[in-house]
Structures are given as structure tokens and as C-alpha cells.
Amino acid sequence: MNSLPGFRDFYPEASPFAAHLSGKWRDAARRYGFREYDGPPIEPLELYTQKSGEEIVGQLYNFVDKGRPPF
């Protein structure tokens, strides 16, 4: 199965290296006073259109939330 365009899959073979590297980045960031924040991997379309205008809509993936009515 192929991964979704624009997203990455992390398979078990790469997990130990990725975990080690992420741990090193976290340790270095903490030493310099940074705090970790884990936000959502996707953002509302309005965030981008407010900053860049409607022309950006054609350059991004756009998902419709079927669980609630659109704005």
C-alpha cells in the first residue's frame, strides 16, 4: 500500500533510528530552553487563505470534514 501524498510512513526498520534522532533533537532543544509542542498535522484551510489569499487553495490538499457541516 502506498502512503498518502504529502505524508510519511515510518516502518519498523526505521523506527529505532528515528526515535534515537528525535531524542537527540529533544535533548538539545530542552538544553536551550525550548518546550515541546505537538500540534495537529493538518490545519484549517482558512489559516492559509487569510495569510496567502484564495489562490493558495489550488496549491494545497483540501479535505472536507464529513462529521460537521461546512462553514
mmCIF file of N, CA and C in Angstrom, residues 18-55:
data_model
loop_
_atom_site.group_PDB
_atom_site.id
_atom_site.type_symbol
_atom_site.label_atom_id
_atom_site.label_comp_id
_atom_site.label_asym_id
_atom_site.label_seq_id
_atom_site.Cartn_x
_atom_site.Cartn_y
_atom_site.Cartn_z
ATOM 1 N N ALA A 18 14.867 6.632 13.939
ATOM 2 C CA ALA A 18 14.042 7.838 14.055
ATOM 3 C C ALA A 18 13.837 8.215 15.518
ATOM 4 N N ALA A 19 13.618 7.240 16.390
ATOM 5 C CA ALA A 19 13.431 7.515 17.819
ATOM 6 C C ALA A 19 14.717 8.071 18.428
ATOM 7 N N HIS A 20 15.849 7.509 18.048
ATOM 8 C CA HIS A 20 17.137 7.988 18.551
ATOM 9 C C HIS A 20 17.381 9.435 18.115
ATOM 10 N N LEU A 21 17.161 9.710 16.837
ATOM 11 C CA LEU A 21 17.372 11.051 16.311
ATOM 12 C C LEU A 21 16.414 12.060 16.953
ATOM 13 N N SER A 22 15.163 11.692 17.082
ATOM 14 C CA SER A 22 14.187 12.580 17.730
ATOM 15 C C SER A 22 14.574 12.856 19.177
ATOM 16 N N GLY A 23 15.063 11.847 19.856
ATOM 17 C CA GLY A 23 15.512 12.024 21.238
ATOM 18 C C GLY A 23 16.668 13.010 21.340
ATOM 19 N N LYS A 24 17.602 12.917 20.416
ATOM 20 C CA LYS A 24 18.730 13.864 20.408
ATOM 21 C C LYS A 24 18.254 15.288 20.161
ATOM 22 N N TRP A 25 17.316 15.462 19.213
ATOM 23 C CA TRP A 25 16.770 16.801 18.942
ATOM 24 C C TRP A 25 16.050 17.349 20.167
ATOM 25 N N ARG A 26 15.254 16.497 20.823
ATOM 26 C CA ARG A 26 14.525 16.941 22.022
ATOM 27 C C ARG A 26 15.498 17.349 23.130
ATOM 28 N N ASP A 27 16.526 16.539 23.348
ATOM 29 C CA ASP A 27 17.514 16.856 24.389
ATOM 30 C C ASP A 27 18.192 18.189 24.112
ATOM 31 N N ALA A 28 18.598 18.407 22.865
ATOM 32 C CA ALA A 28 19.262 19.664 22.516
ATOM 33 C C ALA A 28 18.309 20.846 22.694
ATOM 34 N N ALA A 29 17.070 20.695 22.278
ATOM 35 C CA ALA A 29 16.097 21.777 22.413
ATOM 36 C C ALA A 29 15.846 22.111 23.885
ATOM 37 N N ARG A 30 15.714 21.098 24.716
ATOM 38 C CA ARG A 30 15.491 21.339 26.157
ATOM 39 C C ARG A 30 16.673 22.066 26.789
ATOM 40 N N ARG A 31 17.890 21.715 26.373
ATOM 41 C CA ARG A 31 19.077 22.389 26.921
ATOM 42 C C ARG A 31 19.063 23.884 26.638
ATOM 43 N N TYR A 32 18.410 24.269 25.544
ATOM 44 C CA TYR A 32 18.344 25.681 25.177
ATOM 45 C C TYR A 32 17.009 26.326 25.564
ATOM 46 N N GLY A 33 16.255 25.659 26.435
ATOM 47 C CA GLY A 33 15.049 26.257 26.991
ATOM 48 C C GLY A 33 13.773 26.088 26.190
ATOM 49 N N PHE A 34 13.810 25.302 25.128
ATOM 50 C CA PHE A 34 12.591 25.097 24.350
ATOM 51 C C PHE A 34 11.706 24.061 25.029
ATOM 52 N N ARG A 35 10.405 24.249 24.894
ATOM 53 C CA ARG A 35 9.441 23.277 25.402
ATOM 54 C C ARG A 35 8.759 22.614 24.217
ATOM 55 N N GLU A 36 8.448 21.344 24.367
ATOM 56 C CA GLU A 36 7.870 20.582 23.268
ATOM 57 C C GLU A 36 6.397 20.909 23.090
ATOM 58 N N TYR A 37 5.994 21.001 21.844
ATOM 59 C CA TYR A 37 4.600 21.211 21.470
ATOM 60 C C TYR A 37 4.285 20.257 20.334
ATOM 61 N N ASP A 38 3.205 19.534 20.443
ATOM 62 C CA ASP A 38 2.812 18.581 19.401
ATOM 63 C C ASP A 38 1.459 18.997 18.867
ATOM 64 N N GLY A 39 1.457 19.702 17.743
ATOM 65 C CA GLY A 39 0.219 20.194 17.146
ATOM 66 C C GLY A 39 -0.331 19.240 16.109
ATOM 67 N N PRO A 40 -1.468 19.589 15.540
ATOM 68 C CA PRO A 40 -2.076 18.724 14.530
ATOM 69 C C PRO A 40 -1.265 18.710 13.235
ATOM 70 N N PRO A 41 -1.276 17.586 12.526
ATOM 71 C CA PRO A 41 -0.514 17.516 11.274
ATOM 72 C C PRO A 41 -1.174 18.278 10.122
ATOM 73 N N ILE A 42 -2.448 18.622 10.265
ATOM 74 C CA ILE A 42 -3.132 19.409 9.240
ATOM 75 C C ILE A 42 -3.802 20.600 9.907
ATOM 76 N N GLU A 43 -3.954 21.660 9.153
ATOM 77 C CA GLU A 43 -4.506 22.912 9.679
ATOM 78 C C GLU A 43 -5.742 23.298 8.885
ATOM 79 N N PRO A 44 -6.605 24.150 9.468
ATOM 80 C CA PRO A 44 -7.779 24.613 8.730
ATOM 81 C C PRO A 44 -7.366 25.412 7.494
ATOM 82 N N LEU A 45 -8.089 25.243 6.410
ATOM 83 C CA LEU A 45 -7.798 25.942 5.165
ATOM 84 C C LEU A 45 -7.815 27.453 5.366
ATOM 85 N N GLU A 46 -8.691 27.930 6.239
ATOM 86 C CA GLU A 46 -8.805 29.371 6.478
ATOM 87 C C GLU A 46 -7.492 29.975 6.968
ATOM 88 N N LEU A 47 -6.708 29.216 7.681
ATOM 89 C CA LEU A 47 -5.416 29.706 8.162
ATOM 90 C C LEU A 47 -4.540 30.147 6.990
ATOM 91 N N TYR A 48 -4.545 29.369 5.930
ATOM 92 C CA TYR A 48 -3.709 29.668 4.775
ATOM 93 C C TYR A 48 -4.325 30.731 3.870
ATOM 94 N N THR A 49 -5.657 30.677 3.681
ATOM 95 C CA THR A 49 -6.274 31.668 2.801
ATOM 96 C C THR A 49 -6.227 33.070 3.407
ATOM 97 N N GLN A 50 -6.306 33.185 4.733
ATOM 98 C CA GLN A 50 -6.205 34.503 5.361
ATOM 99 C C GLN A 50 -4.824 35.107 5.165
ATOM 100 N N LYS A 51 -3.794 34.276 5.176
ATOM 101 C CA LYS A 51 -2.423 34.777 5.036
ATOM 102 C C LYS A 51 -2.000 34.940 3.583
ATOM 103 N N SER A 52 -2.466 34.022 2.702
ATOM 104 C CA SER A 52 -1.943 33.979 1.337
ATOM 105 C C SER A 52 -2.976 34.274 0.265
ATOM 106 N N GLY A 53 -4.245 34.346 0.611
ATOM 107 C CA GLY A 53 -5.283 34.597 -0.372
ATOM 108 C C GLY A 53 -5.859 33.312 -0.943
ATOM 109 N N GLU A 54 -6.960 33.468 -1.665
ATOM 110 C CA GLU A 54 -7.689 32.315 -2.201
ATOM 111 C C GLU A 54 -6.894 31.518 -3.238
ATOM 112 N N GLU A 55 -5.909 32.141 -3.884
ATOM 113 C CA GLU A 55 -5.156 31.418 -4.925
ATOM 114 C C GLU A 55 -4.386 30.234 -4.364
#
